[in-house]
């Protein structure tokens, strides 16, 4: 029996939030490549015919798409009701959906703070609780959060985002403490500086981009493909004894 069998996700169903583009899409495709069927949800995801659906089905896996505004609690609960009815067993939950709004703290408006905290932290707790309850009852499941370098650092002009990602780190450990004994692994992946829509403004700023690259030992921006191995590992039985961990995928940034 090969150790690679421990990384197989054949027969598993994975729910990936924020799967339309970037890191979330890369994660969804990786899980499909490893054998999982995919449930995808994003705020603007087409329920049929999306690009991510086409790429997942081309890999021979099934895909079901949903749209949900994670900043709206009623919309979130409506989505949860529908997805649990459609998929009584969800083996893997990847909490990747997120948003970022930039404004210096002295001018950071309530609506920025409220939206970021709701999308990045509160909605992820509610979804994890509702899906995790079934995992605990079955004594089996994997939950993976997308954290951030700002889980560890404060950032600049993004107080709501930093607070939300700090909260994700604590939530990862809190849920792990309660659910590990029930066979549910709760972990997080903290991306470094990745070439996605969220970092376009930084990459377009030549001076700031050069400063960032000088700090990264690997000497490059990350890509969504850099998350394929980490997410498959944490979603698989190879990670059965990994609990409450925040795995940095940052080209060495946090070690600098």
Short mmCIF file of C-alpha atoms in Angstrom, two decimals:
data_model
loop_
_atom_site.label_atom_id
_atom_site.label_comp_id
_atom_site.label_asym_id
_atom_site.label_seq_id
_atom_site.Cartn_x
_atom_site.Cartn_y
_atom_site.Cartn_z
CA UNK A 1 0.00 0.00 0.00
CA UNK A 2 1.49 3.33 -1.08
CA UNK A 3 1.60 6.35 1.21
CA UNK A 4 0.03 8.24 -1.70
CA UNK A 5 -3.21 6.40 -0.96
CA UNK A 6 -3.42 8.43 2.25
CA UNK A 7 -3.80 11.56 0.14
CA UNK A 8 -6.66 10.20 -1.99
CA UNK A 9 -10.03 11.93 -1.64
CA UNK A 10 -11.96 9.39 -3.70
CA UNK A 11 -15.57 9.18 -2.54
CA UNK A 12 -15.39 12.46 -0.59
CA UNK A 13 -17.50 15.57 -1.05
CA UNK A 14 -15.91 18.96 -0.44
CA UNK A 15 -17.62 22.32 0.04
CA UNK A 16 -15.36 25.20 -1.01
CA UNK A 17 -16.42 28.79 -0.37
CA UNK A 18 -15.00 31.63 -2.45
CA UNK A 19 -14.24 29.15 -5.24
CA UNK A 20 -14.84 31.34 -8.27
CA UNK A 21 -11.27 32.61 -8.65
CA UNK A 22 -7.85 32.81 -7.10
CA UNK A 23 -6.84 30.65 -4.16
CA UNK A 24 -10.34 29.21 -3.70
CA UNK A 25 -10.54 28.06 -7.29
CA UNK A 26 -7.07 26.54 -7.03
CA UNK A 27 -8.12 24.66 -3.91
CA UNK A 28 -11.34 23.38 -5.50
CA UNK A 29 -9.43 22.06 -8.52
CA UNK A 30 -6.81 20.43 -6.30
CA UNK A 31 -9.44 18.60 -4.27
CA UNK A 32 -11.09 17.45 -7.49
CA UNK A 33 -7.75 16.23 -8.85
CA UNK A 34 -7.38 14.19 -5.66
CA UNK A 35 -10.79 12.58 -6.25
CA UNK A 36 -13.35 14.70 -4.40
CA UNK A 37 -16.65 15.91 -5.79
CA UNK A 38 -17.03 19.66 -5.34
CA UNK A 39 -19.73 21.92 -3.98
CA UNK A 40 -18.79 25.50 -4.81
CA UNK A 41 -20.18 28.76 -3.49
CA UNK A 42 -19.26 32.40 -4.04
CA UNK A 43 -21.15 35.67 -3.93
CA UNK A 44 -21.27 35.95 -7.72
CA UNK A 45 -20.86 32.32 -8.80
CA UNK A 46 -23.06 31.19 -11.67
CA UNK A 47 -25.09 28.22 -10.43
CA UNK A 48 -24.59 26.52 -13.79
CA UNK A 49 -21.86 26.77 -16.41
CA UNK A 50 -19.17 28.57 -14.39
CA UNK A 51 -15.52 28.32 -15.38
CA UNK A 52 -14.69 26.42 -12.20
CA UNK A 53 -17.52 23.96 -12.87
CA UNK A 54 -16.17 23.27 -16.35
CA UNK A 55 -12.66 22.67 -15.04
CA UNK A 56 -13.84 20.39 -12.22
CA UNK A 57 -16.06 18.29 -14.48
CA UNK A 58 -13.22 18.02 -17.02
CA UNK A 59 -11.34 16.22 -14.25
CA UNK A 60 -14.15 13.66 -14.04
CA UNK A 61 -15.65 14.96 -10.80
CA UNK A 62 -19.10 16.40 -10.16
CA UNK A 63 -19.71 20.07 -9.33
CA UNK A 64 -22.70 21.86 -7.85
CA UNK A 65 -22.64 25.64 -7.70
CA UNK A 66 -24.42 28.06 -5.39
CA UNK A 67 -24.35 31.81 -4.92
CA UNK A 68 -24.45 33.35 -1.46
CA UNK A 69 -23.83 36.82 -0.06
CA UNK A 70 -21.82 35.99 3.05
CA UNK A 71 -22.31 39.52 4.37
CA UNK A 72 -26.05 38.81 4.70
CA UNK A 73 -26.92 36.43 7.55
CA UNK A 74 -30.31 35.50 6.09
CA UNK A 75 -28.70 34.63 2.77
CA UNK A 76 -26.14 32.49 4.61
CA UNK A 77 -28.77 30.52 6.50
CA UNK A 78 -30.77 30.04 3.31
CA UNK A 79 -27.68 28.64 1.60
CA UNK A 80 -26.94 26.32 4.52
CA UNK A 81 -30.49 24.96 4.44
CA UNK A 82 -30.27 24.28 0.70
CA UNK A 83 -26.82 22.71 0.66
CA UNK A 84 -27.55 20.42 3.61
CA UNK A 85 -30.74 19.25 1.91
CA UNK A 86 -28.88 18.60 -1.35
CA UNK A 87 -25.82 17.03 0.31
CA UNK A 88 -26.57 15.24 3.59
CA UNK A 89 -22.89 14.31 3.93
CA UNK A 90 -20.18 16.92 3.46
CA UNK A 91 -16.78 15.45 4.28
CA UNK A 92 -14.59 18.51 3.75
CA UNK A 93 -15.33 22.19 4.36
CA UNK A 94 -12.93 24.81 3.02
CA UNK A 95 -13.77 28.24 4.46
CA UNK A 96 -12.03 30.42 1.90
CA UNK A 97 -14.54 33.20 1.12
CA UNK A 98 -13.31 36.60 2.21
CA UNK A 99 -13.14 40.29 1.48
CA UNK A 100 -10.83 43.20 2.24
CA UNK A 101 -11.63 46.91 2.48
CA UNK A 102 -8.80 49.43 2.83
CA UNK A 103 -8.99 52.71 4.74
CA UNK A 104 -6.72 54.12 7.47
CA UNK A 105 -8.01 53.37 10.97
CA UNK A 106 -8.85 57.00 11.77
CA UNK A 107 -11.25 57.05 8.81
CA UNK A 108 -12.25 53.38 8.73
CA UNK A 109 -16.08 53.48 8.57
CA UNK A 110 -18.41 51.22 10.53
CA UNK A 111 -19.77 49.69 7.34
CA UNK A 112 -16.28 48.58 6.26
CA UNK A 113 -15.61 47.01 9.65
CA UNK A 114 -19.02 45.33 9.86
CA UNK A 115 -18.89 43.84 6.36
CA UNK A 116 -15.37 42.46 6.68
CA UNK A 117 -16.01 40.92 10.11
CA UNK A 118 -19.28 39.40 8.90
CA UNK A 119 -17.83 37.85 5.72
CA UNK A 120 -14.42 36.83 7.03
CA UNK A 121 -15.26 35.69 10.54
CA UNK A 122 -18.90 35.52 11.59
CA UNK A 123 -20.19 33.77 8.47
CA UNK A 124 -17.33 31.29 8.66
CA UNK A 125 -18.17 30.45 12.26
CA UNK A 126 -21.86 29.93 11.43
CA UNK A 127 -21.06 27.72 8.43
CA UNK A 128 -18.49 25.71 10.38
CA UNK A 129 -20.91 25.22 13.27
CA UNK A 130 -23.75 24.04 11.05
CA UNK A 131 -21.63 21.73 8.87
CA UNK A 132 -19.33 20.76 11.73
CA UNK A 133 -22.24 19.59 13.88
CA UNK A 134 -22.89 16.81 11.37
CA UNK A 135 -19.19 15.94 11.20
CA UNK A 136 -19.01 15.64 14.97
CA UNK A 137 -22.05 13.37 14.96
CA UNK A 138 -20.43 11.15 12.28
CA UNK A 139 -17.04 11.37 14.05
CA UNK A 140 -15.37 12.28 10.77
CA UNK A 141 -14.60 15.46 8.85
CA UNK A 142 -12.05 18.05 7.78
CA UNK A 143 -12.44 21.81 8.13
CA UNK A 144 -9.85 24.13 6.60
CA UNK A 145 -9.89 27.91 7.04
CA UNK A 146 -8.02 30.42 4.92
CA UNK A 147 -6.12 32.55 7.40
CA UNK A 148 -3.53 35.19 6.44
CA UNK A 149 -0.16 36.65 7.30
CA UNK A 150 -2.34 39.16 9.16
CA UNK A 151 -3.36 36.33 11.47
CA UNK A 152 0.11 37.05 12.92
CA UNK A 153 0.76 40.66 11.89
CA UNK A 154 -1.27 43.87 12.02
CA UNK A 155 -1.04 45.19 8.50
CA UNK A 156 -1.68 48.78 7.45
CA UNK A 157 -5.02 50.42 6.58
CA UNK A 158 -6.91 47.12 6.99
CA UNK A 159 -7.93 46.98 10.67
CA UNK A 160 -11.11 44.99 10.02
CA UNK A 161 -9.29 42.46 7.85
CA UNK A 162 -6.48 42.04 10.40
CA UNK A 163 -9.00 41.58 13.21
CA UNK A 164 -10.99 39.05 11.20
CA UNK A 165 -7.94 36.99 10.25
CA UNK A 166 -6.62 37.09 13.79
CA UNK A 167 -10.01 35.76 14.81
CA UNK A 168 -9.77 32.96 12.24
CA UNK A 169 -6.56 31.79 13.86
CA UNK A 170 -8.23 31.65 17.28
CA UNK A 171 -11.38 30.04 15.85
CA UNK A 172 -9.27 27.33 14.21
CA UNK A 173 -7.76 26.41 17.56
CA UNK A 174 -11.03 26.77 19.49
CA UNK A 175 -12.97 24.42 17.20
CA UNK A 176 -10.05 22.00 17.08
CA UNK A 177 -9.94 21.86 20.88
CA UNK A 178 -13.61 20.85 20.97
CA UNK A 179 -13.84 18.59 17.93
CA UNK A 180 -10.52 16.77 17.57
CA UNK A 181 -11.60 13.98 19.92
CA UNK A 182 -14.64 13.44 17.67
CA UNK A 183 -12.49 12.76 14.61
CA UNK A 184 -12.90 16.24 13.09
CA UNK A 185 -9.66 17.93 12.05
CA UNK A 186 -9.80 21.74 12.05
CA UNK A 187 -6.80 23.55 10.59
CA UNK A 188 -5.98 26.68 8.59
CA UNK A 189 -3.76 27.75 5.73
CA UNK A 190 -2.21 31.22 5.93
CA UNK A 191 -1.30 32.54 2.46
CA UNK A 192 1.54 34.94 1.99
CA UNK A 193 1.63 37.44 -0.87
CA UNK A 194 -0.22 35.72 -3.69
CA UNK A 195 -0.89 36.96 -7.22
CA UNK A 196 -4.69 37.31 -7.03
CA UNK A 197 -7.30 40.05 -7.44
CA UNK A 198 -6.85 41.03 -3.78
CA UNK A 199 -3.20 41.94 -4.32
CA UNK A 200 -3.50 43.59 -7.73
CA UNK A 201 -3.11 47.09 -6.28
CA UNK A 202 0.06 46.07 -4.44
CA UNK A 203 1.55 44.42 -7.52
CA UNK A 204 0.74 47.47 -9.61
CA UNK A 205 2.68 49.66 -7.17
CA UNK A 206 6.24 49.10 -8.39
CA UNK A 207 7.95 50.39 -5.25
CA UNK A 208 5.75 48.43 -2.85
CA UNK A 209 5.95 45.28 -4.98
CA UNK A 210 9.76 45.44 -4.95
CA UNK A 211 9.77 45.90 -1.15
CA UNK A 212 7.58 42.83 -0.74
CA UNK A 213 9.68 40.68 -3.06
CA UNK A 214 12.87 41.67 -1.22
CA UNK A 215 11.32 40.36 2.02
CA UNK A 216 10.20 36.99 0.56
CA UNK A 217 13.07 34.45 0.72
CA UNK A 218 11.59 32.53 -2.24
CA UNK A 219 11.87 35.73 -4.30
CA UNK A 220 8.47 35.58 -5.99
CA UNK A 221 4.76 36.12 -5.49
CA UNK A 222 2.82 32.95 -4.78
CA UNK A 223 0.18 31.52 -7.11
CA UNK A 224 -3.05 29.59 -6.50
CA UNK A 225 -1.25 26.41 -7.58
CA UNK A 226 0.95 26.72 -4.50
CA UNK A 227 -2.07 25.74 -2.39
CA UNK A 228 -2.84 22.47 -4.12
CA UNK A 229 -0.55 20.31 -2.02
CA UNK A 230 -1.36 21.94 1.34
CA UNK A 231 -5.15 21.76 0.93
CA UNK A 232 -5.12 18.15 -0.27
CA UNK A 233 -2.89 17.20 2.65
CA UNK A 234 -5.12 18.84 5.26
CA UNK A 235 -8.27 17.40 3.62
CA UNK A 236 -6.92 13.85 3.55
CA UNK A 237 -6.35 11.08 6.04
CA UNK A 238 -2.64 11.87 5.81
CA UNK A 239 -3.45 14.74 8.20
CA UNK A 240 -5.48 12.71 10.69
CA UNK A 241 -3.17 13.72 13.56
CA UNK A 242 -2.90 17.38 12.53
CA UNK A 243 -5.18 19.54 14.66
CA UNK A 244 -5.41 23.27 15.30
CA UNK A 245 -2.47 24.09 13.03
CA UNK A 246 -2.04 27.23 10.94
CA UNK A 247 0.11 26.26 7.96
CA UNK A 248 1.88 29.22 6.35
CA UNK A 249 2.28 29.11 2.58
CA UNK A 250 4.28 32.27 2.19
CA UNK A 251 7.62 31.62 0.46
CA UNK A 252 9.33 31.99 3.84
CA UNK A 253 7.93 35.43 4.78
CA UNK A 254 7.16 34.55 8.40
CA UNK A 255 10.60 33.02 8.90
CA UNK A 256 12.36 36.22 7.86
#
